[in-house]
GROMACS .gro file of C-alpha atoms in nm:
model
  476
    1UNK     CA    1   0.000   0.000   0.000
    2UNK     CA    2   0.304   0.230  -0.019
    3UNK     CA    3   0.301   0.521  -0.267
    4UNK     CA    4   0.492   0.433  -0.582
    5UNK     CA    5   0.639   0.778  -0.637
    6UNK     CA    6   0.768   1.069  -0.434
    7UNK     CA    7   0.480   1.300  -0.541
    8UNK     CA    8   0.237   1.028  -0.431
    9UNK     CA    9   0.418   1.006  -0.096
   10UNK     CA   10   0.396   1.383  -0.050
   11UNK     CA   11   0.026   1.385  -0.139
   12UNK     CA   12  -0.042   1.098   0.104
   13UNK     CA   13   0.155   1.272   0.376
   14UNK     CA   14  -0.024   1.601   0.331
   15UNK     CA   15  -0.358   1.418   0.320
   16UNK     CA   16  -0.298   1.235   0.647
   17UNK     CA   17  -0.166   1.548   0.815
   18UNK     CA   18  -0.466   1.748   0.695
   19UNK     CA   19  -0.721   1.478   0.791
   20UNK     CA   20  -0.755   1.580   1.160
   21UNK     CA   21  -0.790   1.942   1.061
   22UNK     CA   22  -1.052   1.855   0.799
   23UNK     CA   23  -1.245   1.654   1.057
   24UNK     CA   24  -1.228   1.944   1.298
   25UNK     CA   25  -1.347   2.181   1.027
   26UNK     CA   26  -1.635   1.945   0.942
   27UNK     CA   27  -1.753   1.913   1.302
   28UNK     CA   28  -1.705   2.286   1.350
   29UNK     CA   29  -1.919   2.350   1.042
   30UNK     CA   30  -2.195   2.129   1.192
   31UNK     CA   31  -2.186   2.327   1.514
   32UNK     CA   32  -2.191   2.656   1.327
   33UNK     CA   33  -2.490   2.537   1.121
   34UNK     CA   34  -2.670   2.436   1.439
   35UNK     CA   35  -2.601   2.775   1.594
   36UNK     CA   36  -2.721   2.947   1.282
   37UNK     CA   37  -3.043   2.740   1.276
   38UNK     CA   38  -3.113   2.805   1.643
   39UNK     CA   39  -3.042   3.173   1.605
   40UNK     CA   40  -3.266   3.193   1.299
   41UNK     CA   41  -3.546   3.014   1.484
   42UNK     CA   42  -3.508   3.241   1.784
   43UNK     CA   43  -3.521   3.554   1.572
   44UNK     CA   44  -3.803   3.437   1.346
   45UNK     CA   45  -4.032   3.269   1.600
   46UNK     CA   46  -3.945   3.496   1.893
   47UNK     CA   47  -4.029   3.807   1.695
   48UNK     CA   48  -4.342   3.641   1.553
   49UNK     CA   49  -4.480   3.529   1.891
   50UNK     CA   50  -4.418   3.873   2.040
   51UNK     CA   51  -4.583   4.051   1.748
   52UNK     CA   52  -4.883   3.816   1.729
   53UNK     CA   53  -4.944   3.815   2.105
   54UNK     CA   54  -4.944   4.193   2.097
   55UNK     CA   55  -5.183   4.190   1.802
   56UNK     CA   56  -5.412   3.950   1.992
   57UNK     CA   57  -5.416   4.179   2.295
   58UNK     CA   58  -5.489   4.480   2.076
   59UNK     CA   59  -5.776   4.295   1.904
   60UNK     CA   60  -5.921   4.197   2.242
   61UNK     CA   61  -5.919   4.562   2.346
   62UNK     CA   62  -6.076   4.663   2.012
   63UNK     CA   63  -6.347   4.396   2.040
   64UNK     CA   64  -6.427   4.507   2.397
   65UNK     CA   65  -6.453   4.867   2.285
   66UNK     CA   66  -6.690   4.776   2.001
   67UNK     CA   67  -6.904   4.560   2.230
   68UNK     CA   68  -6.936   4.833   2.494
   69UNK     CA   69  -7.023   5.093   2.230
   70UNK     CA   70  -7.287   4.862   2.082
   71UNK     CA   71  -7.440   4.804   2.427
   72UNK     CA   72  -7.476   5.180   2.466
   73UNK     CA   73  -7.561   5.290   2.113
   74UNK     CA   74  -7.710   4.975   1.961
   75UNK     CA   75  -7.568   5.067   1.620
   76UNK     CA   76  -7.541   4.758   1.389
   77UNK     CA   77  -7.224   4.907   1.238
   78UNK     CA   78  -7.051   4.843   1.567
   79UNK     CA   79  -7.143   4.475   1.536
   80UNK     CA   80  -6.973   4.464   1.195
   81UNK     CA   81  -6.671   4.638   1.343
   82UNK     CA   82  -6.665   4.377   1.622
   83UNK     CA   83  -6.676   4.101   1.364
   84UNK     CA   84  -6.382   4.256   1.178
   85UNK     CA   85  -6.177   4.267   1.498
   86UNK     CA   86  -6.292   3.912   1.577
   87UNK     CA   87  -6.173   3.787   1.238
   88UNK     CA   88  -5.838   3.960   1.280
   89UNK     CA   89  -5.811   3.811   1.629
   90UNK     CA   90  -5.884   3.463   1.493
   91UNK     CA   91  -5.622   3.511   1.220
   92UNK     CA   92  -5.365   3.607   1.484
   93UNK     CA   93  -5.454   3.292   1.681
   94UNK     CA   94  -5.416   3.084   1.362
   95UNK     CA   95  -5.069   3.233   1.303
   96UNK     CA   96  -4.976   3.156   1.663
   97UNK     CA   97  -5.093   2.801   1.618
   98UNK     CA   98  -4.884   2.757   1.305
   99UNK     CA   99  -4.568   2.855   1.499
  100UNK     CA  100  -4.594   2.518   1.681
  101UNK     CA  101  -4.412   2.635   1.990
  102UNK     CA  102  -4.358   2.352   2.237
  103UNK     CA  103  -4.395   2.599   2.526
  104UNK     CA  104  -4.741   2.713   2.410
  105UNK     CA  105  -5.016   2.454   2.486
  106UNK     CA  106  -5.293   2.442   2.228
  107UNK     CA  107  -5.570   2.481   2.492
  108UNK     CA  108  -5.470   2.847   2.545
  109UNK     CA  109  -5.561   2.925   2.187
  110UNK     CA  110  -5.877   2.709   2.208
  111UNK     CA  111  -5.997   2.891   2.520
  112UNK     CA  112  -5.939   3.226   2.356
  113UNK     CA  113  -6.134   3.121   2.049
  114UNK     CA  114  -6.417   2.989   2.270
  115UNK     CA  115  -6.445   3.308   2.476
  116UNK     CA  116  -6.435   3.529   2.168
  117UNK     CA  117  -6.701   3.316   1.996
  118UNK     CA  118  -6.935   3.337   2.299
  119UNK     CA  119  -6.909   3.714   2.307
  120UNK     CA  120  -6.970   3.734   1.932
  121UNK     CA  121  -7.286   3.518   1.956
  122UNK     CA  122  -7.421   3.720   2.249
  123UNK     CA  123  -7.357   4.034   2.054
  124UNK     CA  124  -7.533   3.900   1.744
  125UNK     CA  125  -7.829   3.787   1.957
  126UNK     CA  126  -7.846   4.134   2.119
  127UNK     CA  127  -7.807   3.979   2.462
  128UNK     CA  128  -7.553   4.233   2.594
  129UNK     CA  129  -7.776   4.440   2.821
  130UNK     CA  130  -7.846   4.461   3.192
  131UNK     CA  131  -7.697   4.188   3.404
  132UNK     CA  132  -7.580   3.999   3.095
  133UNK     CA  133  -7.357   4.291   3.001
  134UNK     CA  134  -7.134   4.255   3.309
  135UNK     CA  135  -7.112   3.876   3.260
  136UNK     CA  136  -7.007   3.913   2.897
  137UNK     CA  137  -6.761   4.192   2.968
  138UNK     CA  138  -6.592   3.970   3.227
  139UNK     CA  139  -6.500   3.737   2.944
  140UNK     CA  140  -6.273   4.004   2.802
  141UNK     CA  141  -6.080   4.005   3.131
  142UNK     CA  142  -6.042   3.628   3.098
  143UNK     CA  143  -5.925   3.670   2.738
  144UNK     CA  144  -5.670   3.930   2.844
  145UNK     CA  145  -5.533   3.691   3.104
  146UNK     CA  146  -5.512   3.416   2.845
  147UNK     CA  147  -5.342   3.656   2.599
  148UNK     CA  148  -5.095   3.759   2.867
  149UNK     CA  149  -5.027   3.388   2.918
  150UNK     CA  150  -4.940   3.365   2.548
  151UNK     CA  151  -4.696   3.654   2.591
  152UNK     CA  152  -4.543   3.489   2.896
  153UNK     CA  153  -4.516   3.159   2.712
  154UNK     CA  154  -4.348   3.340   2.422
  155UNK     CA  155  -4.095   3.483   2.665
  156UNK     CA  156  -4.040   3.132   2.806
  157UNK     CA  157  -3.977   3.012   2.450
  158UNK     CA  158  -3.728   3.294   2.389
  159UNK     CA  159  -3.548   3.224   2.717
  160UNK     CA  160  -3.534   2.853   2.636
  161UNK     CA  161  -3.396   2.915   2.287
  162UNK     CA  162  -3.136   3.156   2.426
  163UNK     CA  163  -3.033   2.890   2.679
  164UNK     CA  164  -3.011   2.635   2.398
  165UNK     CA  165  -2.793   2.867   2.193
  166UNK     CA  166  -2.571   2.928   2.495
  167UNK     CA  167  -2.544   2.551   2.546
  168UNK     CA  168  -2.449   2.498   2.182
  169UNK     CA  169  -2.198   2.783   2.204
  170UNK     CA  170  -2.051   2.613   2.513
  171UNK     CA  171  -2.019   2.288   2.318
  172UNK     CA  172  -1.848   2.477   2.038
  173UNK     CA  173  -1.606   2.634   2.285
  174UNK     CA  174  -1.535   2.296   2.442
  175UNK     CA  175  -1.483   2.142   2.099
  176UNK     CA  176  -1.242   2.418   1.998
  177UNK     CA  177  -1.056   2.370   2.326
  178UNK     CA  178  -1.030   1.998   2.256
  179UNK     CA  179  -0.904   2.078   1.906
  180UNK     CA  180  -0.638   2.301   2.054
  181UNK     CA  181  -0.538   2.049   2.321
  182UNK     CA  182  -0.561   1.733   2.111
  183UNK     CA  183  -0.582   1.795   1.736
  184UNK     CA  184  -0.315   2.061   1.709
  185UNK     CA  185  -0.049   1.854   1.892
  186UNK     CA  186  -0.161   1.548   1.696
  187UNK     CA  187  -0.121   1.740   1.371
  188UNK     CA  188   0.221   1.867   1.479
  189UNK     CA  189   0.319   1.511   1.570
  190UNK     CA  190   0.205   1.389   1.228
  191UNK     CA  191   0.400   1.668   1.059
  192UNK     CA  192   0.714   1.570   1.252
  193UNK     CA  193   0.654   1.202   1.176
  194UNK     CA  194   0.617   1.254   0.803
  195UNK     CA  195   0.907   1.498   0.799
  196UNK     CA  196   1.126   1.227   0.952
  197UNK     CA  197   0.982   0.957   0.725
  198UNK     CA  198   1.032   1.165   0.411
  199UNK     CA  199   1.368   1.321   0.505
  200UNK     CA  200   1.526   0.997   0.633
  201UNK     CA  201   1.570   0.838   0.288
  202UNK     CA  202   1.696   1.171   0.157
  203UNK     CA  203   1.959   1.178   0.432
  204UNK     CA  204   2.047   0.815   0.359
  205UNK     CA  205   2.085   0.891  -0.011
  206UNK     CA  206   2.298   1.197   0.066
  207UNK     CA  207   2.519   0.996   0.304
  208UNK     CA  208   2.554   0.721   0.044
  209UNK     CA  209   2.655   0.972  -0.225
  210UNK     CA  210   2.907   1.131   0.014
  211UNK     CA  211   3.056   0.789   0.086
  212UNK     CA  212   3.080   0.714  -0.285
  213UNK     CA  213   3.234   1.055  -0.349
  214UNK     CA  214   3.489   0.987  -0.075
  215UNK     CA  215   3.587   0.656  -0.231
  216UNK     CA  216   3.427   0.437   0.038
  217UNK     CA  217   3.269   0.148  -0.150
  218UNK     CA  218   3.271  -0.116   0.124
  219UNK     CA  219   2.937  -0.026   0.286
  220UNK     CA  220   2.621  -0.133   0.096
  221UNK     CA  221   2.366   0.135   0.010
  222UNK     CA  222   2.046   0.066   0.203
  223UNK     CA  223   1.754   0.308   0.168
  224UNK     CA  224   1.464   0.266   0.411
  225UNK     CA  225   1.201   0.453   0.213
  226UNK     CA  226   0.821   0.468   0.227
  227UNK     CA  227   0.816   0.506  -0.150
  228UNK     CA  228   0.894   0.240  -0.409
  229UNK     CA  229   1.060   0.504  -0.627
  230UNK     CA  230   1.313   0.583  -0.352
  231UNK     CA  231   1.372   0.212  -0.297
  232UNK     CA  232   1.457   0.177  -0.665
  233UNK     CA  233   1.692   0.474  -0.636
  234UNK     CA  234   1.868   0.299  -0.347
  235UNK     CA  235   1.903  -0.017  -0.557
  236UNK     CA  236   2.053   0.184  -0.843
  237UNK     CA  237   2.296   0.357  -0.605
  238UNK     CA  238   2.408   0.023  -0.467
  239UNK     CA  239   2.464  -0.109  -0.819
  240UNK     CA  240   2.673   0.199  -0.892
  241UNK     CA  241   2.865   0.140  -0.566
  242UNK     CA  242   2.941  -0.217  -0.669
  243UNK     CA  243   3.055  -0.106  -1.013
  244UNK     CA  244   3.273   0.169  -0.867
  245UNK     CA  245   3.418  -0.081  -0.620
  246UNK     CA  246   3.504  -0.313  -0.907
  247UNK     CA  247   3.664  -0.029  -1.104
  248UNK     CA  248   3.857   0.085  -0.795
  249UNK     CA  249   3.985  -0.268  -0.742
  250UNK     CA  250   4.087  -0.299  -1.105
  251UNK     CA  251   4.268   0.034  -1.089
  252UNK     CA  252   4.454  -0.059  -0.771
  253UNK     CA  253   4.550  -0.398  -0.913
  254UNK     CA  254   4.673  -0.230  -1.229
  255UNK     CA  255   4.882   0.019  -1.030
  256UNK     CA  256   5.021  -0.254  -0.808
  257UNK     CA  257   5.111  -0.487  -1.095
  258UNK     CA  258   5.259  -0.214  -1.311
  259UNK     CA  259   5.461  -0.079  -1.020
  260UNK     CA  260   5.604  -0.420  -0.948
  261UNK     CA  261   5.674  -0.475  -1.316
  262UNK     CA  262   5.857  -0.143  -1.330
  263UNK     CA  263   6.058  -0.201  -1.015
  264UNK     CA  264   6.220  -0.521  -1.147
  265UNK     CA  265   6.403  -0.368  -1.446
  266UNK     CA  266   6.460  -0.047  -1.250
  267UNK     CA  267   6.639  -0.242  -0.978
  268UNK     CA  268   6.872  -0.386  -1.242
  269UNK     CA  269   6.938  -0.038  -1.381
  270UNK     CA  270   7.014   0.100  -1.034
  271UNK     CA  271   7.244  -0.193  -0.956
  272UNK     CA  272   7.434  -0.142  -1.279
  273UNK     CA  273   7.462   0.233  -1.227
  274UNK     CA  274   7.580   0.176  -0.868
  275UNK     CA  275   7.853  -0.058  -0.996
  276UNK     CA  276   7.969   0.212  -1.236
  277UNK     CA  277   7.954   0.478  -0.965
  278UNK     CA  278   8.161   0.262  -0.726
  279UNK     CA  279   8.430   0.210  -0.994
  280UNK     CA  280   8.366  -0.165  -0.966
  281UNK     CA  281   8.397  -0.192  -1.343
  282UNK     CA  282   8.693   0.041  -1.376
  283UNK     CA  283   8.761   0.409  -1.337
  284UNK     CA  284   8.541   0.667  -1.507
  285UNK     CA  285   8.629   0.994  -1.669
  286UNK     CA  286   8.468   1.309  -1.522
  287UNK     CA  287   8.209   1.340  -1.805
  288UNK     CA  288   8.122   0.973  -1.762
  289UNK     CA  289   8.090   1.012  -1.386
  290UNK     CA  290   7.856   1.307  -1.438
  291UNK     CA  291   7.631   1.096  -1.662
  292UNK     CA  292   7.636   0.814  -1.403
  293UNK     CA  293   7.532   1.066  -1.132
  294UNK     CA  294   7.241   1.180  -1.347
  295UNK     CA  295   7.134   0.821  -1.408
  296UNK     CA  296   7.160   0.736  -1.038
  297UNK     CA  297   6.965   1.045  -0.932
  298UNK     CA  298   6.683   0.981  -1.179
  299UNK     CA  299   6.669   0.611  -1.094
  300UNK     CA  300   6.624   0.708  -0.729
  301UNK     CA  301   6.349   0.949  -0.827
  302UNK     CA  302   6.180   0.679  -1.035
  303UNK     CA  303   6.202   0.442  -0.738
  304UNK     CA  304   6.038   0.704  -0.516
  305UNK     CA  305   5.757   0.757  -0.766
  306UNK     CA  306   5.696   0.383  -0.793
  307UNK     CA  307   5.690   0.356  -0.415
  308UNK     CA  308   5.426   0.630  -0.410
  309UNK     CA  309   5.219   0.434  -0.658
  310UNK     CA  310   5.243   0.126  -0.439
  311UNK     CA  311   5.156   0.323  -0.127
  312UNK     CA  312   4.860   0.480  -0.302
  313UNK     CA  313   4.728   0.144  -0.420
  314UNK     CA  314   4.771  -0.010  -0.075
  315UNK     CA  315   4.601   0.289   0.086
  316UNK     CA  316   4.300   0.270  -0.142
  317UNK     CA  317   4.266  -0.105  -0.114
  318UNK     CA  318   4.325  -0.162   0.256
  319UNK     CA  319   4.195   0.157   0.425
  320UNK     CA  320   4.425   0.063   0.712
  321UNK     CA  321   4.338   0.171   1.064
  322UNK     CA  322   4.564   0.419   1.241
  323UNK     CA  323   4.837   0.261   1.453
  324UNK     CA  324   4.904   0.552   1.688
  325UNK     CA  325   5.239   0.586   1.864
  326UNK     CA  326   5.427   0.877   2.021
  327UNK     CA  327   5.715   1.028   1.825
  328UNK     CA  328   5.904   1.355   1.797
  329UNK     CA  329   5.815   1.559   1.490
  330UNK     CA  330   6.170   1.689   1.433
  331UNK     CA  331   6.324   1.341   1.447
  332UNK     CA  332   6.076   1.210   1.190
  333UNK     CA  333   6.146   1.502   0.954
  334UNK     CA  334   6.522   1.444   0.988
  335UNK     CA  335   6.478   1.078   0.893
  336UNK     CA  336   6.280   1.173   0.583
  337UNK     CA  337   6.535   1.438   0.484
  338UNK     CA  338   6.815   1.181   0.510
  339UNK     CA  339   6.645   0.981   0.235
  340UNK     CA  340   6.662   1.288   0.010
  341UNK     CA  341   7.009   1.400   0.119
  342UNK     CA  342   7.174   1.327  -0.215
  343UNK     CA  343   6.916   1.532  -0.408
  344UNK     CA  344   6.925   1.813  -0.151
  345UNK     CA  345   7.305   1.836  -0.175
  346UNK     CA  346   7.307   1.817  -0.554
  347UNK     CA  347   7.069   2.116  -0.575
  348UNK     CA  348   7.230   2.297  -0.282
  349UNK     CA  349   6.894   2.326  -0.105
  350UNK     CA  350   6.883   2.466   0.249
  351UNK     CA  351   6.633   2.319   0.497
  352UNK     CA  352   6.504   2.440   0.834
  353UNK     CA  353   6.353   2.193   1.079
  354UNK     CA  354   6.078   2.229   1.339
  355UNK     CA  355   6.182   2.278   1.698
  356UNK     CA  356   6.238   1.980   1.922
  357UNK     CA  357   5.980   1.870   2.176
  358UNK     CA  358   5.678   1.865   1.945
  359UNK     CA  359   5.557   1.517   2.032
  360UNK     CA  360   5.273   1.366   1.830
  361UNK     CA  361   5.049   1.069   1.904
  362UNK     CA  362   4.972   0.943   1.552
  363UNK     CA  363   5.056   0.679   1.293
  364UNK     CA  364   5.432   0.722   1.243
  365UNK     CA  365   5.441   0.539   0.908
  366UNK     CA  366   5.161   0.755   0.769
  367UNK     CA  367   5.336   1.074   0.877
  368UNK     CA  368   5.659   0.950   0.726
  369UNK     CA  369   5.466   0.907   0.400
  370UNK     CA  370   5.314   1.256   0.439
  371UNK     CA  371   5.648   1.431   0.484
  372UNK     CA  372   5.812   1.221   0.215
  373UNK     CA  373   5.555   1.337  -0.042
  374UNK     CA  374   5.558   1.699   0.073
  375UNK     CA  375   5.938   1.720   0.067
  376UNK     CA  376   5.954   1.541  -0.268
  377UNK     CA  377   5.732   1.810  -0.420
  378UNK     CA  378   5.923   2.090  -0.247
  379UNK     CA  379   6.257   1.956  -0.374
  380UNK     CA  380   6.122   1.901  -0.723
  381UNK     CA  381   6.002   2.259  -0.770
  382UNK     CA  382   6.263   2.449  -0.568
  383UNK     CA  383   6.539   2.624  -0.767
  384UNK     CA  384   6.903   2.540  -0.705
  385UNK     CA  385   7.019   2.711  -0.387
  386UNK     CA  386   6.663   2.756  -0.265
  387UNK     CA  387   6.523   2.710   0.083
  388UNK     CA  388   6.272   2.461   0.225
  389UNK     CA  389   6.118   2.540   0.566
  390UNK     CA  390   5.943   2.279   0.779
  391UNK     CA  391   5.780   2.425   1.090
  392UNK     CA  392   5.543   2.313   1.363
  393UNK     CA  393   5.344   2.513   1.613
  394UNK     CA  394   5.139   2.382   1.904
  395UNK     CA  395   4.807   2.563   1.957
  396UNK     CA  396   4.540   2.543   2.226
  397UNK     CA  397   4.317   2.337   1.995
  398UNK     CA  398   4.583   2.134   1.817
  399UNK     CA  399   4.887   2.187   1.595
  400UNK     CA  400   4.982   2.358   1.268
  401UNK     CA  401   5.253   2.214   1.045
  402UNK     CA  402   5.381   2.406   0.741
  403UNK     CA  403   5.612   2.312   0.454
  404UNK     CA  404   5.725   2.610   0.244
  405UNK     CA  405   5.954   2.620  -0.061
  406UNK     CA  406   6.098   2.882  -0.299
  407UNK     CA  407   5.945   2.732  -0.613
  408UNK     CA  408   5.698   2.894  -0.857
  409UNK     CA  409   5.403   2.825  -0.626
  410UNK     CA  410   5.059   2.689  -0.711
  411UNK     CA  411   4.797   2.908  -0.883
  412UNK     CA  412   4.487   2.980  -0.671
  413UNK     CA  413   4.259   2.812  -0.923
  414UNK     CA  414   4.452   2.484  -0.879
  415UNK     CA  415   4.457   2.478  -0.497
  416UNK     CA  416   4.188   2.211  -0.482
  417UNK     CA  417   4.270   2.028  -0.803
  418UNK     CA  418   4.624   1.935  -0.695
  419UNK     CA  419   4.473   1.713  -0.422
  420UNK     CA  420   4.288   1.510  -0.686
  421UNK     CA  421   4.453   1.177  -0.768
  422UNK     CA  422   4.663   1.182  -1.089
  423UNK     CA  423   4.625   1.557  -1.139
  424UNK     CA  424   4.958   1.712  -1.238
  425UNK     CA  425   5.020   2.082  -1.201
  426UNK     CA  426   5.316   2.273  -1.344
  427UNK     CA  427   5.529   1.996  -1.493
  428UNK     CA  428   5.896   2.084  -1.466
  429UNK     CA  429   6.038   2.097  -1.820
  430UNK     CA  430   6.389   2.074  -1.682
  431UNK     CA  431   6.340   1.723  -1.548
  432UNK     CA  432   6.317   1.401  -1.740
  433UNK     CA  433   6.069   1.234  -1.503
  434UNK     CA  434   5.729   1.380  -1.431
  435UNK     CA  435   5.532   1.311  -1.113
  436UNK     CA  436   5.246   1.067  -1.087
  437UNK     CA  437   5.001   1.324  -0.953
  438UNK     CA  438   4.909   1.113  -0.651
  439UNK     CA  439   5.145   1.248  -0.383
  440UNK     CA  440   4.922   1.528  -0.252
  441UNK     CA  441   4.609   1.314  -0.276
  442UNK     CA  442   4.776   1.056  -0.051
  443UNK     CA  443   4.883   1.337   0.185
  444UNK     CA  444   4.529   1.473   0.217
  445UNK     CA  445   4.377   1.130   0.279
  446UNK     CA  446   4.640   1.050   0.542
  447UNK     CA  447   4.587   1.387   0.716
  448UNK     CA  448   4.210   1.350   0.708
  449UNK     CA  449   4.241   1.001   0.854
  450UNK     CA  450   4.398   1.170   1.157
  451UNK     CA  451   4.106   1.416   1.177
  452UNK     CA  452   4.297   1.706   1.024
  453UNK     CA  453   4.304   1.890   0.695
  454UNK     CA  454   4.554   2.046   0.457
  455UNK     CA  455   4.539   2.370   0.262
  456UNK     CA  456   4.760   2.578   0.032
  457UNK     CA  457   4.847   2.933   0.140
  458UNK     CA  458   4.949   3.223  -0.081
  459UNK     CA  459   5.299   3.337   0.018
  460UNK     CA  460   5.414   3.672  -0.117
  461UNK     CA  461   5.767   3.645  -0.256
  462UNK     CA  462   5.792   3.269  -0.195
  463UNK     CA  463   5.663   2.950  -0.353
  464UNK     CA  464   5.409   2.704  -0.225
  465UNK     CA  465   5.315   2.682   0.144
  466UNK     CA  466   5.118   2.376   0.251
  467UNK     CA  467   4.962   2.404   0.597
  468UNK     CA  468   4.835   2.104   0.793
  469UNK     CA  469   4.591   2.156   1.081
  470UNK     CA  470   4.561   1.876   1.334
  471UNK     CA  471   4.317   1.835   1.622
  472UNK     CA  472   4.432   1.816   1.980
  473UNK     CA  473   4.384   1.438   1.996
  474UNK     CA  474   4.677   1.393   1.755
  475UNK     CA  475   4.915   1.539   2.011
  476UNK     CA  476   5.081   1.358   2.298
   0.00000   0.00000   0.00000
């Protein structure tokens, strides 16, 4: 019964969220209609009963006046006038009867009709004289009492209808209070529920894409979605993850195999060049020795590049956990510089080291790889006689490490690209061997594994400055 698409899920969510409010609106509309009907009845029937009871009282007074005048004057015209008032009185009683007020018993109207009819017959029979006159006139007093009863009963009806309206209004107020106390929180809860239900697969998809973008293909993509369309998207993402994982494995295997294949003949070349350099095969003339030095230096550089390729492949394939130990930053930098001593001396490069006492609690092998790549780049792009500065500074929240050279620097538009695997910036035309473009990518991944980050700073008058920021937990 799940929606098949995201629009269907949104429509279903909005429908369920709006359902309590629609129910409340429907019940509220019923109450409002009831109030309107009761108010209309009160106005219509209350006004009618007041007007008709007043008309009845006026007609009683008019009939009494006509009867008294006829008893004195005996004019037949007064009898006709009495009949006219009697007919109007009867019409008023008919209108009162049609109101069908539950507070007005029908016998009131019947008694009034009976009394009025007796007076009319006595008047037509000319029996209103002498002692009969007082008896007939007393009927008008009875009629007035009965008419006043109609007025009182009309007031009772009005009071009862007002009380009914007040009761209905109280029910409406109670219902609105219940809506505020129950429906509004329920609606808010439903909104939060559907927000979580709808946003959760979006967050899962975003996290999966971030993992794929970061090169983490080991965790399957699982999308817990209320929509079949999002489920299908999760399946497609997992297929893409599997394909990327296969491609990543193929790339790493290719790098590893090619590196090993290159190291075998390179080892033979280095061994032969070393034999020539050691005069094992006889003395060399100065020009020959210079060529041997060039071959030895470039073979060492090729070996370093191949080692970087192997380290990169192993890093991508194994995602090794950090093996944290305590070590002195200056001592580690000195060890890395010793590996590059021949190249440093040949280019007359000057180096400055960080101060002693900066103890780190991190993976020593990873930091050796970090400094090896950073110094390799600094040496490669520094001019002869240039300077390479390695510094470290302990801060309250961690440590800053900087490696600065006197090379041409890195353009601002390439500050992020140089950390991309296999991206090569500013190839040095004076060298026979170009870099692999993976050194800085390995550096960034190794730094980020320790919770830090690396950035490139603009240095006026100098070359590239790479700054590493480390959190406090990386310090001893």
